[in-house]
Amino acid sequence: MARTHDAQSTLRALATYGDAILEAHLNRGNRIALNDDNVGVLETLEHHRLVWRLGDTEDLQLKNVLVRLLDHITESERRRFASAQVDRLWSDLNRLFVDYREAKKRAAFTDKLRIESEIKECLSEIIEDIRNATDTFSSYISSGFSYITDMDLRIRKNHEVIERAGQLNSLFESFNTQDLADQAGNDPFLKRLLLKYLPAALEQGQKNLSYALNQLRLTLVRLREDQRLSKLVGGFESYFANNRGYIPSIDDLDLGHCPAPLNKVAPFAIIARGDIYDPTDDEDLIVLAQTARTLGADPQGTEPTAALQTVEFDVVGASDLEEEDPVDELIEQLVQFVVDGDIGDGEIDALEALSGSGLTLDAATWLSTLEAQINSLAPNDQRQIAVEYKSQLDPLCTDNLYITGMTLRRNNESRI
C-alpha cells in the first residue's frame, strides 16, 4: 500500500504543478529557476525525486524519466523528428501503391479494400506529421532560445533550427506535383488522395515553414546585435575592473579615454581630393587656386589680395588659338601606330614610350590619360587595339590592384 500511496502522491504533484513543469519543458530547456515563486514546486519535485542538480546555486533540471513522459504527451519528440518520419512513411506508402495496383489487377476486391484503408491511414499520418513538423518551430520562436544563457550557444542553436527548417523545406519540395499525378494515374481513389488532400497539406505546411524561417532569421539578427552589445559592455566592464577610477559617461565620452579594445579600427587608406565636376566643391577649389597663384606671385608669403568674386568671359571677342598638348599628340601617334599596323607583330610599352618622348609626366597620369584616349576611340578602331595591364596587389586592401604598366598590341586574328 505504501508504494501505491507514493505513486498516487507523485501523480497528484504532477497535476498540481503541471503548468510550471510544462513551462520548464517547452520553453526553458527542462530547467526550473531558483526563485521565491518556485519554492513549492521545487520542494515537492525534489521530494519525489523528479529533479536533479549538481551545485547549490544551479537551476534544477527535470529528470530524464519525466522528460520522456513529457515528450510523449506533448508529441515534441515526434515533431522534432517529423521530417524523418514523413520520409519513412512516404516510402511505406509507395509500397502500398504497388500492392494496391497488383490487387486491382488481380480483381482481389477484399485485399483492395484493405490496402485502401492502409493507404488512407498512412497518408493521414503523413499529413499529421507535416503539420507537426512546421508547428514545432513556433515553440522556438516564442521562447527566443532564452533558456540558453550563453550567447554563442544561443546563436548556434538558432543556426541549427534554421538548418533543420531548410532540410524540411527541401523535403516538401521533393513532392513534385507531376510525380504525384503520375503516381495517381487514372485511378479515382489515388487521384483524390494525391492530387487533393496531400497538396493542400503541403501548401499549408510550406506557408507555415516560410513564416517560421523568416522569424528565426529575425531572431538570429537580434541575437547577433545582442552579442555585439554584450561585448561592448564587457569591454567597459573589463576596463573598469583594471582601472577603478574610470567612470564611463555618454555625455563626456572621449576617444582618448575610451578603453583600448573599443578604440581600434581597421586602417583604411584614402586620399581626399576635390572633384572638379562636383559644384559643391567649387568654393574649396577656388580657394586652392587662389592660394596657388598667390604663392607663385609672392614667395615671401605676404597676405594675398582680395580675390575676384566673378570672372567674365568675352564670348564674342577675339580668341587665342590653343597650343597642341604634347601628351595628347604623343598618345595620338601611339594609337595611330597600333591601328595602322605600323608596329607589325610587335608591341608598345606605354612607360618606355613616355621615357623616350622626353615629357615630364608622372606614370599614373600618363597611364590614365592613355586609357581614357583608347576608350574614347570609335568602336572599330578600339577593337583593333589589345591592351595588357601590368598590376600588383595592394598590400593593405587585398581586393584592389595597382596598375604599374600597359602594353599595346594590334588585335590581329592571325596572332591568336
Short mmCIF file of C-alpha atoms in Angstrom, two decimals:
data_model
loop_
_atom_site.label_atom_id
_atom_site.label_comp_id
_atom_site.label_asym_id
_atom_site.label_seq_id
_atom_site.Cartn_x
_atom_site.Cartn_y
_atom_site.Cartn_z
CA MET A 1 0.00 0.00 0.00
CA ALA A 2 2.93 2.36 0.67
CA ARG A 3 4.11 2.07 -2.90
CA THR A 4 0.63 2.77 -4.22
CA HIS A 5 0.30 5.77 -1.91
CA ASP A 6 3.67 7.17 -3.08
CA ALA A 7 2.69 6.73 -6.74
CA GLN A 8 -0.64 8.47 -6.23
CA SER A 9 1.08 11.29 -4.36
CA THR A 10 3.56 11.74 -7.25
CA LEU A 11 0.75 11.87 -9.80
CA ARG A 12 -1.09 14.47 -7.72
CA ALA A 13 2.10 16.55 -7.52
CA LEU A 14 2.43 16.43 -11.32
CA ALA A 15 -1.16 17.56 -11.69
CA THR A 16 -0.78 20.34 -9.09
CA TYR A 17 2.34 21.81 -10.66
CA GLY A 18 1.60 20.84 -14.25
CA ASP A 19 1.79 24.41 -15.57
CA ALA A 20 5.24 25.04 -14.15
CA ILE A 21 6.53 21.65 -15.35
CA LEU A 22 5.20 22.19 -18.89
CA GLU A 23 6.67 25.70 -18.95
CA ALA A 24 10.07 24.29 -17.99
CA HIS A 25 9.85 21.53 -20.60
CA LEU A 26 8.58 23.59 -23.55
CA ASN A 27 10.24 26.97 -23.03
CA ARG A 28 13.14 26.68 -20.56
CA GLY A 29 15.07 23.60 -21.67
CA ASN A 30 13.70 21.41 -18.82
CA ARG A 31 15.04 23.83 -16.18
CA ILE A 32 13.14 25.33 -13.24
CA ALA A 33 14.64 28.56 -11.96
CA LEU A 34 15.63 29.03 -8.32
CA ASN A 35 13.35 31.85 -7.11
CA ASP A 36 10.69 32.51 -4.49
CA ASP A 37 7.82 31.72 -6.88
CA ASN A 38 9.05 28.17 -7.43
CA VAL A 39 9.77 27.19 -3.84
CA GLY A 40 6.73 24.91 -3.55
CA VAL A 41 7.18 23.12 -6.86
CA LEU A 42 10.92 22.61 -6.25
CA GLU A 43 10.46 21.14 -2.80
CA THR A 44 7.70 18.79 -4.00
CA LEU A 45 9.60 17.58 -7.08
CA GLU A 46 12.77 17.07 -5.03
CA HIS A 47 10.76 15.05 -2.53
CA HIS A 48 9.52 12.76 -5.33
CA ARG A 49 13.00 12.60 -6.94
CA LEU A 50 11.83 14.11 -10.24
CA VAL A 51 14.53 16.82 -10.50
CA TRP A 52 18.30 16.95 -10.05
CA ARG A 53 21.17 19.43 -9.79
CA LEU A 54 24.89 19.34 -9.05
CA GLY A 55 25.60 22.68 -7.36
CA ASP A 56 23.53 24.53 -4.79
CA THR A 57 23.28 27.62 -6.97
CA GLU A 58 22.28 25.85 -10.20
CA ASP A 59 18.74 25.65 -11.53
CA LEU A 60 17.03 22.32 -11.05
CA GLN A 61 16.69 20.02 -14.10
CA LEU A 62 13.82 17.67 -14.78
CA LYS A 63 14.91 14.03 -14.67
CA ASN A 64 15.04 12.03 -17.90
CA VAL A 65 12.15 9.77 -16.89
CA LEU A 66 9.90 12.82 -16.58
CA VAL A 67 11.27 14.39 -19.77
CA ARG A 68 10.48 11.25 -21.78
CA LEU A 69 6.94 11.26 -20.43
CA LEU A 70 6.55 14.93 -21.36
CA ASP A 71 7.94 14.22 -24.83
CA HIS A 72 5.30 11.56 -25.29
CA ILE A 73 2.31 13.54 -24.08
CA THR A 74 3.30 16.75 -25.88
CA GLU A 75 4.42 14.96 -29.07
CA SER A 76 7.52 17.16 -29.09
CA GLU A 77 9.75 14.15 -29.77
CA ARG A 78 7.61 13.14 -32.72
CA ARG A 79 7.61 16.71 -34.00
CA ARG A 80 11.36 17.00 -33.64
CA PHE A 81 11.94 14.09 -35.99
CA ALA A 82 8.85 14.58 -38.12
CA SER A 83 10.83 15.11 -41.33
CA ALA A 84 12.43 11.67 -40.99
CA GLN A 85 9.03 10.14 -40.25
CA VAL A 86 7.50 11.75 -43.33
CA ASP A 87 10.25 10.30 -45.49
CA ARG A 88 9.79 6.83 -43.99
CA LEU A 89 6.00 6.94 -44.29
CA TRP A 90 6.22 8.05 -47.91
CA SER A 91 8.40 5.00 -48.67
CA ASP A 92 5.79 2.77 -46.98
CA LEU A 93 3.08 4.49 -48.97
CA ASN A 94 4.85 3.80 -52.26
CA ARG A 95 4.98 0.11 -51.40
CA LEU A 96 1.25 0.19 -50.65
CA PHE A 97 0.65 1.76 -54.07
CA VAL A 98 2.35 -1.21 -55.71
CA ASP A 99 0.25 -3.68 -53.67
CA TYR A 100 -2.91 -1.69 -54.47
CA ARG A 101 -2.33 -1.85 -58.23
CA GLU A 102 -1.50 -5.55 -58.03
CA ALA A 103 -4.70 -6.30 -56.07
CA LYS A 104 -6.73 -4.21 -58.52
CA LYS A 105 -5.14 -6.03 -61.46
CA ARG A 106 -5.97 -9.43 -59.98
CA ALA A 107 -9.52 -8.30 -59.05
CA ALA A 108 -8.86 -9.16 -55.39
CA PHE A 109 -11.54 -6.83 -54.06
CA THR A 110 -11.13 -7.82 -50.40
CA ASP A 111 -7.39 -7.12 -50.49
CA LYS A 112 -8.04 -3.93 -52.46
CA LEU A 113 -10.38 -2.58 -49.76
CA ARG A 114 -7.88 -3.49 -47.05
CA ILE A 115 -4.98 -1.78 -48.85
CA GLU A 116 -7.15 1.31 -49.50
CA SER A 117 -7.74 1.56 -45.75
CA GLU A 118 -3.98 1.23 -45.07
CA ILE A 119 -3.20 3.88 -47.70
CA LYS A 120 -5.68 6.31 -46.10
CA GLU A 121 -4.21 5.71 -42.66
CA CYS A 122 -0.63 6.12 -43.88
CA LEU A 123 -1.47 9.31 -45.80
CA SER A 124 -3.29 10.65 -42.74
CA GLU A 125 -0.13 10.11 -40.66
CA ILE A 126 1.97 11.90 -43.31
CA ILE A 127 -0.34 14.92 -43.29
CA GLU A 128 -0.32 14.98 -39.47
CA ASP A 129 3.49 14.79 -39.37
CA ILE A 130 3.73 17.62 -41.91
CA ARG A 131 1.63 19.79 -39.61
CA ASN A 132 3.62 18.76 -36.55
CA ALA A 133 6.93 19.37 -38.32
CA THR A 134 6.03 23.00 -39.01
CA ASP A 135 4.26 23.65 -35.71
CA THR A 136 7.33 22.68 -33.71
CA PHE A 137 9.18 25.83 -34.81
CA SER A 138 6.60 28.03 -33.08
CA SER A 139 8.00 26.98 -29.69
CA TYR A 140 11.49 28.16 -30.70
CA ILE A 141 10.06 31.43 -32.00
CA SER A 142 8.09 32.10 -28.81
CA SER A 143 10.98 31.20 -26.50
CA GLY A 144 13.64 33.12 -28.45
CA PHE A 145 16.12 30.50 -27.12
CA SER A 146 16.11 32.39 -23.83
CA TYR A 147 16.57 29.14 -21.89
CA ILE A 148 20.18 29.07 -23.17
CA THR A 149 22.29 31.51 -21.15
CA ASP A 150 25.46 31.65 -23.26
CA MET A 151 25.05 33.99 -26.24
CA ASP A 152 27.32 31.99 -28.58
CA LEU A 153 25.46 28.75 -27.82
CA ARG A 154 22.15 30.52 -28.32
CA ILE A 155 23.24 31.71 -31.79
CA ARG A 156 24.50 28.22 -32.63
CA LYS A 157 21.15 26.70 -31.60
CA ASN A 158 19.36 29.22 -33.81
CA HIS A 159 21.57 28.17 -36.73
CA GLU A 160 20.73 24.51 -36.10
CA VAL A 161 17.00 25.18 -36.09
CA ILE A 162 17.26 27.22 -39.31
CA GLU A 163 19.21 24.37 -40.91
CA ARG A 164 16.57 21.88 -39.78
CA ALA A 165 13.86 24.09 -41.28
CA GLY A 166 15.81 24.21 -44.53
CA GLN A 167 16.00 20.41 -44.64
CA LEU A 168 12.26 20.20 -44.04
CA ASN A 169 11.64 22.70 -46.83
CA SER A 170 13.74 20.53 -49.17
CA LEU A 171 11.59 17.56 -48.18
CA PHE A 172 8.40 19.45 -49.04
CA GLU A 173 9.84 20.49 -52.40
CA SER A 174 10.62 16.84 -53.21
CA PHE A 175 6.88 16.22 -53.51
CA ASN A 176 6.64 17.18 -57.19
CA THR A 177 3.11 17.77 -58.50
CA GLN A 178 3.85 15.96 -61.74
CA ASP A 179 5.26 12.97 -59.86
CA LEU A 180 2.14 12.81 -57.73
CA ALA A 181 -0.04 12.94 -60.85
CA ASP A 182 2.00 10.13 -62.46
CA GLN A 183 1.70 8.11 -59.26
CA ALA A 184 -2.07 8.56 -59.18
CA GLY A 185 -2.58 7.78 -62.87
CA ASN A 186 -6.25 7.45 -63.82
CA ASP A 187 -7.29 5.82 -60.56
CA PRO A 188 -10.03 7.99 -58.93
CA PHE A 189 -9.10 6.84 -55.41
CA LEU A 190 -5.40 7.74 -55.75
CA LYS A 191 -6.16 10.99 -57.61
CA ARG A 192 -8.38 12.18 -54.73
CA LEU A 193 -5.68 11.44 -52.17
CA LEU A 194 -2.55 12.55 -54.05
CA LEU A 195 -3.91 15.48 -56.02
CA LYS A 196 -6.30 16.95 -53.45
CA TYR A 197 -5.54 16.17 -49.81
CA LEU A 198 -1.73 15.87 -49.90
CA PRO A 199 -1.05 19.04 -51.99
CA ALA A 200 -3.33 21.07 -49.69
CA ALA A 201 -1.38 19.88 -46.63
CA LEU A 202 1.96 20.57 -48.32
CA GLU A 203 0.89 24.08 -49.33
CA GLN A 204 -0.20 24.93 -45.80
CA GLY A 205 2.99 23.42 -44.39
CA GLN A 206 5.19 25.47 -46.71
CA LYS A 207 3.36 28.67 -45.72
CA ASN A 208 3.92 27.94 -42.03
CA LEU A 209 7.54 26.99 -42.70
CA SER A 210 8.22 30.21 -44.64
CA TYR A 211 6.85 32.27 -41.75
CA ALA A 212 8.92 30.29 -39.23
CA LEU A 213 12.12 30.70 -41.27
CA ASN A 214 11.58 34.45 -41.53
CA GLN A 215 11.01 34.78 -37.78
CA LEU A 216 14.05 32.62 -36.99
CA ARG A 217 16.28 34.77 -39.19
CA LEU A 218 14.97 37.91 -37.47
CA THR A 219 15.76 36.26 -34.14
CA LEU A 220 19.28 35.49 -35.38
CA VAL A 221 19.82 39.15 -36.33
CA ARG A 222 18.62 40.25 -32.90
CA LEU A 223 20.87 37.72 -31.17
CA ARG A 224 23.90 38.92 -33.08
CA GLU A 225 23.12 42.52 -32.15
CA ASP A 226 22.74 41.45 -28.51
CA GLN A 227 26.10 39.69 -28.78
CA ARG A 228 27.74 42.85 -30.13
CA LEU A 229 26.28 44.97 -27.31
CA SER A 230 27.32 42.35 -24.78
CA LYS A 231 30.91 42.54 -26.00
CA LEU A 232 30.73 46.34 -25.86
CA VAL A 233 29.56 46.30 -22.26
CA GLY A 234 32.15 43.63 -21.48
CA GLY A 235 34.87 45.92 -22.79
CA PHE A 236 33.81 48.70 -20.42
CA GLU A 237 33.49 46.22 -17.56
CA SER A 238 36.95 44.74 -18.04
CA TYR A 239 38.50 48.20 -18.38
CA PHE A 240 36.76 49.36 -15.19
CA ALA A 241 37.96 46.23 -13.38
CA ASN A 242 41.56 47.22 -14.11
CA ASN A 243 41.06 51.00 -13.73
CA ARG A 244 38.83 51.70 -10.74
CA GLY A 245 38.84 55.44 -11.36
CA TYR A 246 37.30 55.07 -14.81
CA ILE A 247 33.65 56.20 -14.93
CA PRO A 248 32.12 55.79 -18.43
CA SER A 249 29.64 58.50 -19.34
CA ILE A 250 27.92 59.08 -22.66
CA ASP A 251 27.99 62.86 -22.04
CA ASP A 252 31.76 63.22 -21.96
CA LEU A 253 32.80 60.18 -23.95
CA ASP A 254 36.19 60.89 -25.48
CA LEU A 255 38.08 58.50 -27.73
CA GLY A 256 41.22 59.40 -25.86
CA HIS A 257 39.77 57.91 -22.66
CA CYS A 258 37.84 55.10 -24.31
CA PRO A 259 39.02 51.54 -23.50
CA ALA A 260 41.70 50.36 -25.90
CA PRO A 261 39.63 47.41 -27.27
CA LEU A 262 36.89 49.88 -28.21
CA ASN A 263 39.20 52.48 -29.72
CA LYS A 264 40.61 50.39 -32.55
CA VAL A 265 39.50 50.47 -36.16
CA ALA A 266 40.87 48.74 -39.23
CA PRO A 267 43.11 51.06 -41.30
CA PHE A 268 41.56 52.37 -44.50
CA ALA A 269 43.78 54.19 -46.96
CA ILE A 270 42.02 57.12 -48.61
CA ILE A 271 43.25 60.37 -50.09
CA ALA A 272 40.82 63.29 -50.24
CA ARG A 273 40.74 65.28 -53.47
CA GLY A 274 38.43 67.93 -54.80
CA ASP A 275 36.08 66.85 -57.56
CA ILE A 276 36.25 69.35 -60.42
CA TYR A 277 32.92 68.09 -61.72
CA ASP A 278 31.06 68.48 -58.41
CA PRO A 279 29.61 72.01 -57.97
CA THR A 280 29.63 71.59 -54.18
CA ASP A 281 33.45 71.67 -54.28
CA ASP A 282 33.64 74.93 -56.23
CA GLU A 283 34.40 77.12 -53.23
CA ASP A 284 37.19 74.86 -52.00
CA LEU A 285 38.69 74.64 -55.46
CA ILE A 286 38.59 78.45 -55.86
CA VAL A 287 40.44 78.87 -52.56
CA LEU A 288 43.04 76.31 -53.63
CA ALA A 289 43.53 78.02 -56.99
CA GLN A 290 43.86 81.46 -55.42
CA THR A 291 46.36 80.16 -52.89
CA ALA A 292 48.42 78.53 -55.62
CA ARG A 293 48.56 81.77 -57.64
CA THR A 294 49.43 83.80 -54.53
CA LEU A 295 52.31 81.51 -53.62
CA GLY A 296 53.63 81.68 -57.16
CA ALA A 297 53.48 85.51 -57.31
CA ASP A 298 54.63 86.26 -53.77
CA PRO A 299 57.21 83.75 -52.46
CA GLN A 300 57.65 85.81 -49.25
CA GLY A 301 54.23 84.57 -48.03
CA THR A 302 52.62 88.00 -47.60
CA GLU A 303 48.91 88.37 -47.24
CA PRO A 304 47.16 87.77 -50.60
CA THR A 305 44.97 90.50 -52.09
CA ALA A 306 41.22 90.14 -52.17
CA ALA A 307 40.10 87.61 -54.73
CA LEU A 308 37.71 88.42 -57.54
CA GLN A 309 34.23 87.11 -56.87
CA THR A 310 33.29 86.64 -60.52
CA VAL A 311 35.07 86.04 -63.81
CA GLU A 312 33.64 87.44 -67.06
CA PHE A 313 34.41 85.96 -70.45
CA ASP A 314 34.06 87.87 -73.74
CA VAL A 315 32.42 85.18 -75.84
CA VAL A 316 32.01 87.46 -78.88
CA GLY A 317 35.52 88.83 -78.87
CA ALA A 318 38.70 87.50 -80.34
CA SER A 319 40.01 84.15 -79.20
CA ASP A 320 43.53 82.85 -78.97
CA LEU A 321 44.47 79.57 -80.58
CA GLU A 322 45.47 76.96 -78.03
CA GLU A 323 48.73 75.14 -78.46
CA GLU A 324 48.63 71.38 -79.05
CA ASP A 325 49.13 69.39 -75.87
CA PRO A 326 52.29 67.29 -76.35
CA VAL A 327 50.82 64.49 -74.24
CA ASP A 328 47.72 64.23 -76.41
CA GLU A 329 49.89 64.41 -79.53
CA LEU A 330 52.08 61.55 -78.32
CA ILE A 331 49.06 59.41 -77.43
CA GLU A 332 47.51 60.01 -80.84
CA GLN A 333 50.72 58.89 -82.51
CA LEU A 334 50.91 55.69 -80.43
CA VAL A 335 47.27 54.82 -81.09
CA GLN A 336 47.69 55.53 -84.80
CA PHE A 337 50.74 53.24 -84.98
CA VAL A 338 48.73 50.40 -83.47
CA VAL A 339 45.58 50.96 -85.55
CA ASP A 340 47.54 51.27 -88.85
CA GLY A 341 49.58 48.19 -88.04
CA ASP A 342 52.92 50.00 -88.37
CA ILE A 343 54.36 48.01 -85.49
CA GLY A 344 53.70 44.66 -87.21
CA ASP A 345 53.60 41.81 -84.68
CA GLY A 346 55.44 43.92 -82.11
CA GLU A 347 54.13 45.77 -79.10
CA ILE A 348 54.43 49.18 -77.46
CA ASP A 349 55.26 49.56 -73.79
CA ALA A 350 53.48 52.71 -72.55
CA LEU A 351 56.08 53.64 -69.93
CA GLU A 352 59.00 53.11 -72.34
CA ALA A 353 57.25 55.34 -74.88
CA LEU A 354 56.86 58.02 -72.19
CA SER A 355 60.53 57.87 -71.15
CA GLY A 356 61.64 58.06 -74.79
CA SER A 357 59.45 61.08 -75.51
CA GLY A 358 61.27 63.37 -73.08
CA LEU A 359 57.98 64.53 -71.47
CA THR A 360 57.99 65.22 -67.73
CA LEU A 361 54.81 63.46 -66.62
CA ASP A 362 54.12 61.06 -63.75
CA ALA A 363 53.32 57.47 -64.67
CA ALA A 364 49.82 57.43 -63.12
CA THR A 365 48.63 60.45 -65.10
CA TRP A 366 50.20 59.10 -68.30
CA LEU A 367 48.57 55.65 -67.99
CA SER A 368 45.14 57.02 -67.07
CA THR A 369 45.24 59.53 -69.94
CA LEU A 370 46.28 56.82 -72.40
CA GLU A 371 43.48 54.53 -71.22
CA ALA A 372 40.89 57.32 -71.48
CA GLN A 373 42.03 58.10 -75.04
CA ILE A 374 41.70 54.44 -76.08
CA ASN A 375 38.24 54.19 -74.53
CA SER A 376 37.12 57.26 -76.49
CA LEU A 377 38.01 55.76 -79.89
CA ALA A 378 35.43 54.62 -82.40
CA PRO A 379 34.30 51.01 -81.82
CA ASN A 380 36.04 49.71 -84.97
CA ASP A 381 39.36 51.32 -84.02
CA GLN A 382 39.01 50.28 -80.38
CA ARG A 383 38.58 46.62 -81.34
CA GLN A 384 41.90 46.68 -83.18
CA ILE A 385 43.85 47.53 -80.02
CA ALA A 386 44.67 44.86 -77.44
CA VAL A 387 45.67 46.30 -74.06
CA GLU A 388 47.57 44.24 -71.47
CA TYR A 389 47.83 45.66 -67.94
CA LYS A 390 50.71 45.05 -65.56
CA SER A 391 49.49 45.11 -61.97
CA GLN A 392 50.27 44.21 -58.37
CA LEU A 393 48.08 43.61 -55.30
CA ASP A 394 47.51 46.36 -52.77
CA PRO A 395 49.24 45.17 -49.55
CA LEU A 396 46.60 46.87 -47.39
CA CYS A 397 43.37 46.30 -49.33
CA THR A 398 43.99 42.93 -50.95
CA ASP A 399 40.96 43.15 -53.24
CA ASN A 400 42.46 46.20 -55.04
CA LEU A 401 45.08 46.23 -57.79
CA TYR A 402 47.73 48.84 -58.59
CA ILE A 403 48.29 49.30 -62.34
CA THR A 404 52.05 49.58 -62.94
CA GLY A 405 52.19 49.47 -66.73
CA MET A 406 50.38 48.98 -70.04
CA THR A 407 51.32 47.18 -73.25
CA LEU A 408 49.59 47.96 -76.57
CA ARG A 409 49.33 45.45 -79.43
CA ARG A 410 47.36 45.22 -82.62
CA ASN A 411 44.43 42.85 -82.11
CA ASN A 412 45.28 40.65 -85.14
CA GLU A 413 43.28 37.43 -85.53
CA SER A 414 46.25 35.74 -87.18
CA ARG A 415 48.31 36.19 -83.99
CA ILE A 416 45.85 34.31 -81.77
#
